[in-house]
Coordinates of C-alpha atoms and ligand atoms in Angstrom, one line a residue:
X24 CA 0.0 0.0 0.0
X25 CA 1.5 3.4 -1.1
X26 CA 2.1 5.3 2.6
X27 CA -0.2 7.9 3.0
X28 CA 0.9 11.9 4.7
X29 CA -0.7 14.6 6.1
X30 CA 1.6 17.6 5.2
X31 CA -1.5 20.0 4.6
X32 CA -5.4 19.2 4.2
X33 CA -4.6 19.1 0.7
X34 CA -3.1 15.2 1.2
X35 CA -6.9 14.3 1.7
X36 CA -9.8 14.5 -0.6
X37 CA -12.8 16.5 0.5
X38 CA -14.2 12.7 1.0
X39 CA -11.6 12.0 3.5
X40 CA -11.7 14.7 5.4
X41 CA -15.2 14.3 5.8
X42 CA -15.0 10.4 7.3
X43 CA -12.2 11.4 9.1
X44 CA -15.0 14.0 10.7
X45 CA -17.2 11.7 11.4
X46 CA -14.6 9.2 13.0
X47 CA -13.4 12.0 15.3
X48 CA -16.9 12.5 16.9
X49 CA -17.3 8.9 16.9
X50 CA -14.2 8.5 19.4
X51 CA -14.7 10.9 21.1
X52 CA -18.1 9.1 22.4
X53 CA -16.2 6.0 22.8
X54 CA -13.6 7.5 24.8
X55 CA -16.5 9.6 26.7
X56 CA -18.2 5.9 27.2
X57 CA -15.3 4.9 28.6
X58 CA -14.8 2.1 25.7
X59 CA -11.4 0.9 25.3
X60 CA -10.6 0.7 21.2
X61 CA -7.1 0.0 20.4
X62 CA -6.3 -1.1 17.0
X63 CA -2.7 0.2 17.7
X64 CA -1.1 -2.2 19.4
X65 CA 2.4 -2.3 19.4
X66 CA 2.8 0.7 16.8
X67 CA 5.3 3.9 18.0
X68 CA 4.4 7.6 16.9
X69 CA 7.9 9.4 17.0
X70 CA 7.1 13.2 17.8
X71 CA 9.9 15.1 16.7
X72 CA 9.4 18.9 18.3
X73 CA 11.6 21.6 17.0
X74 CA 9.4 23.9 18.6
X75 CA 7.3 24.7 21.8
X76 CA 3.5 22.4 22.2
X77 CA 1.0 21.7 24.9
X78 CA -1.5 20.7 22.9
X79 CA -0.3 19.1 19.8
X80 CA 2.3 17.0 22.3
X81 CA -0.4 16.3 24.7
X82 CA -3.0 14.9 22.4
X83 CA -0.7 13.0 20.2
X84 CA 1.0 10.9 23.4
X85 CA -2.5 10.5 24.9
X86 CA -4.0 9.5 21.4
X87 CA -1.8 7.1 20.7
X88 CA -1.6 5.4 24.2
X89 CA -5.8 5.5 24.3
X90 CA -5.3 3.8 21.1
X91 CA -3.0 1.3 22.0
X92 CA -0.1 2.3 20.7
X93 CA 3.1 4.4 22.4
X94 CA 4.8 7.8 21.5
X95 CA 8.2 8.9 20.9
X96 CA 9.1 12.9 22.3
X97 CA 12.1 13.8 20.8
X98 CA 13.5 17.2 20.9
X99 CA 16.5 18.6 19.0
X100 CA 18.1 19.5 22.6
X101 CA 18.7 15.9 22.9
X102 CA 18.8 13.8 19.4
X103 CA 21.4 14.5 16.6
X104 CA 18.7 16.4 14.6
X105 CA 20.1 19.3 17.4
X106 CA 23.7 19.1 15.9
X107 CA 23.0 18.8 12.4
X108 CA 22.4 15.2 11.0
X109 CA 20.3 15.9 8.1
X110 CA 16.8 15.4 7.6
X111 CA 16.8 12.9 4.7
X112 CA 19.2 10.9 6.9
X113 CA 16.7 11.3 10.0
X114 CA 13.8 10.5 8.4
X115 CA 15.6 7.3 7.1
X116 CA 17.0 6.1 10.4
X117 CA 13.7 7.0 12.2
X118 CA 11.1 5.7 10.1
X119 CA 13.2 2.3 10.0
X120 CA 12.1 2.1 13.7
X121 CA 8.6 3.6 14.1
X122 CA 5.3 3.2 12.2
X123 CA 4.6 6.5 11.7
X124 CA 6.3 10.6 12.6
X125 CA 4.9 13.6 14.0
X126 CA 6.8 16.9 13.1
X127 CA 6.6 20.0 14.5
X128 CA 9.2 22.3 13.0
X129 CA 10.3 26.0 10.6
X130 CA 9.9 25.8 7.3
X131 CA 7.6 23.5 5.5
X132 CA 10.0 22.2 3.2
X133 CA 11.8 20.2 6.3
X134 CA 8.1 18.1 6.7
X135 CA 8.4 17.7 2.4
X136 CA 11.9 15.9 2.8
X137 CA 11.2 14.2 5.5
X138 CA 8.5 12.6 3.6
X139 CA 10.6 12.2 0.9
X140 CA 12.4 10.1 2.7
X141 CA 10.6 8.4 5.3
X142 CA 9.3 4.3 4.6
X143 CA 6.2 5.7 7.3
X144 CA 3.3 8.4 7.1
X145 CA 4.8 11.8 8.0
X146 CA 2.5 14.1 9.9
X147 CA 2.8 17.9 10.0
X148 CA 2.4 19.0 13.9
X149 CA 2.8 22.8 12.5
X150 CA 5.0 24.4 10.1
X151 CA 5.6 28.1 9.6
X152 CA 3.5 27.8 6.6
X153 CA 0.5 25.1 8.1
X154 CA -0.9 23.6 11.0
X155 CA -3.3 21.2 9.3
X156 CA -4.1 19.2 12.4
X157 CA -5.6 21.9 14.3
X158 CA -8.3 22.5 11.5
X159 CA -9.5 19.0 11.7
X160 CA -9.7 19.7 15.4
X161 CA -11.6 23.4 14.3
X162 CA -13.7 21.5 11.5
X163 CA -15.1 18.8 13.9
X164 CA -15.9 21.3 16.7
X165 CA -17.7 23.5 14.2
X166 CA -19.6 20.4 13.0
X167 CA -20.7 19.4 16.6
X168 CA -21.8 22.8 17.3
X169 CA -23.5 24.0 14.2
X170 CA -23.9 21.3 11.6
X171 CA -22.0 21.2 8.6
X172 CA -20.1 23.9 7.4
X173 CA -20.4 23.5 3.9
X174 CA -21.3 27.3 2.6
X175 CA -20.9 29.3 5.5
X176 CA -19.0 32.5 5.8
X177 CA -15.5 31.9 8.2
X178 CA -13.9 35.5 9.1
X179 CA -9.9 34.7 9.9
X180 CA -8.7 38.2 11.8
X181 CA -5.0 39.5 12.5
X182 CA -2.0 37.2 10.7
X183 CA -2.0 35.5 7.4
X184 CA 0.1 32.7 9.4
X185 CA 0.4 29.2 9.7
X186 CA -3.0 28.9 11.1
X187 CA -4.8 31.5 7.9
X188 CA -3.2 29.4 5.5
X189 CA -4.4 26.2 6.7
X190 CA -7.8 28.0 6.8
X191 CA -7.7 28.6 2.9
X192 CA -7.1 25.3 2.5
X193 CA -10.1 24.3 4.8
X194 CA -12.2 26.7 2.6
X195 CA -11.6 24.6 -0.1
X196 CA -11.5 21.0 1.2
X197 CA -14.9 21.7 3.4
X198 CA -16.2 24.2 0.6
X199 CA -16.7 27.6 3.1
X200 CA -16.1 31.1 2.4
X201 CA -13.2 32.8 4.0
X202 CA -12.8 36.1 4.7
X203 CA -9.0 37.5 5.7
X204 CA -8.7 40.5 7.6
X205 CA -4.9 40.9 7.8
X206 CA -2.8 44.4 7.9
X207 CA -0.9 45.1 4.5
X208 CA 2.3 43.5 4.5
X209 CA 1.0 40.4 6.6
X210 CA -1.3 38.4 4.6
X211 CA -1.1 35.0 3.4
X212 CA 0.7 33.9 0.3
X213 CA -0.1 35.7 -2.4
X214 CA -0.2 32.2 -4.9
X215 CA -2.3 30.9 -2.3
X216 CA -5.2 33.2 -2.2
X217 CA -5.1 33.5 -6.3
X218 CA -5.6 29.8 -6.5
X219 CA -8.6 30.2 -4.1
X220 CA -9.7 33.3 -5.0
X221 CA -13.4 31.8 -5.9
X222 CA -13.8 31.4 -2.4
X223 CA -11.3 33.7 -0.4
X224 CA -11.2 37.6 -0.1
X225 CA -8.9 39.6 1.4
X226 CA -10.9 42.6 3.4
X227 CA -8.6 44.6 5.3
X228 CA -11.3 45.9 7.8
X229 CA -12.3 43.2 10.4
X230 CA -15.4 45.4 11.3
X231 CA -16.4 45.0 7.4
X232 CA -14.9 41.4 7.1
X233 CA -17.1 40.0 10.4
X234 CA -20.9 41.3 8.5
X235 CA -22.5 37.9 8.5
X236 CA -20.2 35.4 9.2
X237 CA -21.2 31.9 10.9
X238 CA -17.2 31.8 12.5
X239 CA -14.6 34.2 13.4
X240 CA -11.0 33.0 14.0
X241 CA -7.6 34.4 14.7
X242 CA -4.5 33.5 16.5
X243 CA -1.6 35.0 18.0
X244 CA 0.2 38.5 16.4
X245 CA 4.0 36.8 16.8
X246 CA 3.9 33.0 16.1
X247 CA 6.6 30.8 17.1
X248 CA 10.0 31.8 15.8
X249 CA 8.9 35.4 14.9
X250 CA 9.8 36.3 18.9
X251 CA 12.4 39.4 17.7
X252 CA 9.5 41.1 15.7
X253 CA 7.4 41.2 18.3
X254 CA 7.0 44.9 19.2
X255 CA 6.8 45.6 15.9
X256 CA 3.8 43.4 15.2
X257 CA 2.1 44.5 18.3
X258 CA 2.1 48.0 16.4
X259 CA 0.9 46.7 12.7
X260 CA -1.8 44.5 14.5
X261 CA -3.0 47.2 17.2
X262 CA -6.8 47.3 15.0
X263 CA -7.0 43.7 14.7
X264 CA -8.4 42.3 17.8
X265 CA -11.6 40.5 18.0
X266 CA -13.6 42.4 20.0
X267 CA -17.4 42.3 21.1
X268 CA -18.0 44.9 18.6
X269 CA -16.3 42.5 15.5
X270 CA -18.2 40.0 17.1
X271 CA -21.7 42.2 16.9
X272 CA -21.1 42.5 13.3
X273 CA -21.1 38.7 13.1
X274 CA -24.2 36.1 12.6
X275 CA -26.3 35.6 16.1
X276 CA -25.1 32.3 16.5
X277 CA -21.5 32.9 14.9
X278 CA -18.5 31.0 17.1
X279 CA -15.1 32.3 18.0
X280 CA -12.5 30.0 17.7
X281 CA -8.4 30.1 18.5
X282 CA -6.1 27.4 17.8
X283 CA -4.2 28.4 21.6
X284 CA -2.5 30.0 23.2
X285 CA -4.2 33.2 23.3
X286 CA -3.0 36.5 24.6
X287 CA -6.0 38.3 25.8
X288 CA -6.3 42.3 25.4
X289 CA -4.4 41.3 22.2
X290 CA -5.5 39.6 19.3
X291 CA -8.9 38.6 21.3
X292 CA -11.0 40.7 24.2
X293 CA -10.9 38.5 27.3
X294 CA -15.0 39.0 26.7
X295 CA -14.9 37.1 23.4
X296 CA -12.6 34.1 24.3
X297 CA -14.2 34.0 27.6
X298 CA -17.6 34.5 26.1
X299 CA -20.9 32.2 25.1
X300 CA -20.0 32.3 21.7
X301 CA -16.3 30.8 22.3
X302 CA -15.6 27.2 21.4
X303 CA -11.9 27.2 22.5
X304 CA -11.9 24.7 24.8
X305 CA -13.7 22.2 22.7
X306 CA -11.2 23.1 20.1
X307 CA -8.3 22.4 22.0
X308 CA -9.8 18.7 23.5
X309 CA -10.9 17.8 19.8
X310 CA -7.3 18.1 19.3
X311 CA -7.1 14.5 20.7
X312 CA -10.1 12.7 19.0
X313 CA -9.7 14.5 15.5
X314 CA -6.0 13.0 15.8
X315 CA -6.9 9.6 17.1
X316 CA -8.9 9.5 13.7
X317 CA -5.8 10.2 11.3
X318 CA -3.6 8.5 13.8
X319 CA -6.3 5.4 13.0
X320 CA -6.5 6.5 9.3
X321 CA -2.7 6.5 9.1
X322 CA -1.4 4.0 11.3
X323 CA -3.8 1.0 11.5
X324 CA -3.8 0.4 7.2
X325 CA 0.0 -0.4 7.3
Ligands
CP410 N1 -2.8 24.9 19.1 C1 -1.6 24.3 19.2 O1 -1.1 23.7 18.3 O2 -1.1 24.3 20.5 P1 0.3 23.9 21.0 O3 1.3 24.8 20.5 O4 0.2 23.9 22.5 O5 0.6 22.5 20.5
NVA411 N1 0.6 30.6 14.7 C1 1.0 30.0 15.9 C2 0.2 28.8 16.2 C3 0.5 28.1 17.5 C4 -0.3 26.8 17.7 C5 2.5 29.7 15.9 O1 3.0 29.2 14.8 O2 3.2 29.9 16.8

């Protein structure tokens, strides 16, 4: 069987995606029942971390032991990935031992050749370009809340990061409209949003961008390696917080959603993420059941 990775959303079809859904919710009530399900048995998920997790580390190790299985942490400080073996030769030696790697790391291209070399599914824990993982955790939450999201408006506020790109793949892959409101000079890839463009506008005023939408979503101002620029995002960003009044603008029963962690009185009001119409926390625990179902997806077909 060709091995199967899950670099961005794009390495599903719309299909998957959607049984891989369904398959989250589904575990979840078997873990909520209490029912033991372990089709993992004796299989290893390495989880390589080049940068800082609670969440993504958290839910993979708990996944994989709920399923059965065991996981791997291994940080740079401590392997020879720290001092400079390369990747290709990583990804050789490591997937010789394990049936499948997590990666949490820079530039996307370092999750591309590890795949290229790896005999086992590679998964992409975050890149500086996606975090696809989080989204199925964000899809499934949305679904349990409000039903499908096939046609509904999604407002992304503040950086065209990681987490915006992985939301204009979503748009496409669960077919939603996405609205960006990013400052000049921090929006997503340019390429991206042309090869979406049926389905993803840039609108530079979140007041404007939040008219009518069913979900609004942002994430931090500095992400993870961007630590220097700090003070100087804080200034660009100062206008794009998600307030009460972006959230007035939005649909009655629109949802606020971050991927975590958040820094209140910046990109969100303490109000909004500590409001009725936040889903956080069920966003960050679907983290573990929307994994458990590509960990299942992944894993137990080898
Ligand atoms: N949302 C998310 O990926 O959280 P962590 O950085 O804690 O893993
Ligand atoms: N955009 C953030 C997401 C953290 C989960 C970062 O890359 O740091």
């Amino acid at each position: 069987m060709t091995i199967r990775h899950f670099l961005t959303l794009k390495d599903m079809t719309p299909a998957e995606l959607q049984q891989l859904l369904k398959r989250g919710i589904e575990l979840k009530a078997l873990h909520r029942a209490g029912k033991a399900h372990a089709p993992l048995q004796h299989k290893t998920l390495a989880m390589i971390f080049e940068k800082s997790s609670t969440r993504t580390r958290i839910s993979f190790e708990a996944g994989m032991a709920q399923l059965g299985g065991h996981a791997l942490f291994l940080s740079p400080n401590d392997t020879q990935l720290g001092r400079g073996e390369p990747i290709e030769d990583s990804a050789r030696v490591i997937s010789s031992m394990v049936d499948a790697i997590m990666i949490r790391t820079f530039e996307h291209e370092i999750v591309e050749a590890m795949a290229e070399h790896s005999r086992v599914p590679i998964i992409n824990g975050l890149t500086d370009d996606y975090h696809p993982c989080q989204l199925l955790a964000d899809m499934q939450t949305y679904h349990e809340h409000r039903g499908s999201i096939q046609g509904k408006t999604v407002v992304w506020v503040g950086d065209g990061n990681n987490m915006c790109q992985s939301y204009i793949n979503a748009a496409k892959q669960y077919d939603f409209n996405l609205r960006i409101a990013c400052p000049a000079g921090y929006g997503p890839k340019k390429e991206l949003v042309h090869a979406n463009s049926d389905r993803v506008e840039i609108i530079r005023d979140p007041i404007e961008a939040a008219r009518g939408a069913d979900l609004i979503a942002t994430d931090v101002w500095a992400s993870m390696g961007q630590e220097e620029e700090q003070r100087m995002r804080r200034r660009a960003f100062i206008d794009y917080q998600v307030t009460e009044a972006v959230m007035q603008q939005a649909n009655k029963d629109a949802l606020f959603m971050h991927c975590l962690p958040a820094h209140r009185g910046e990109e969100v009001a303490a109000e909004v993420i500590d409001g009725t119409q936040s889903v956080v926390w069920d966003e960050a625990e679907n983290r573990l059941h929307a994994q458990k179902a590509l960990l299942e997806f992944l894993m137990a077909r080898n």
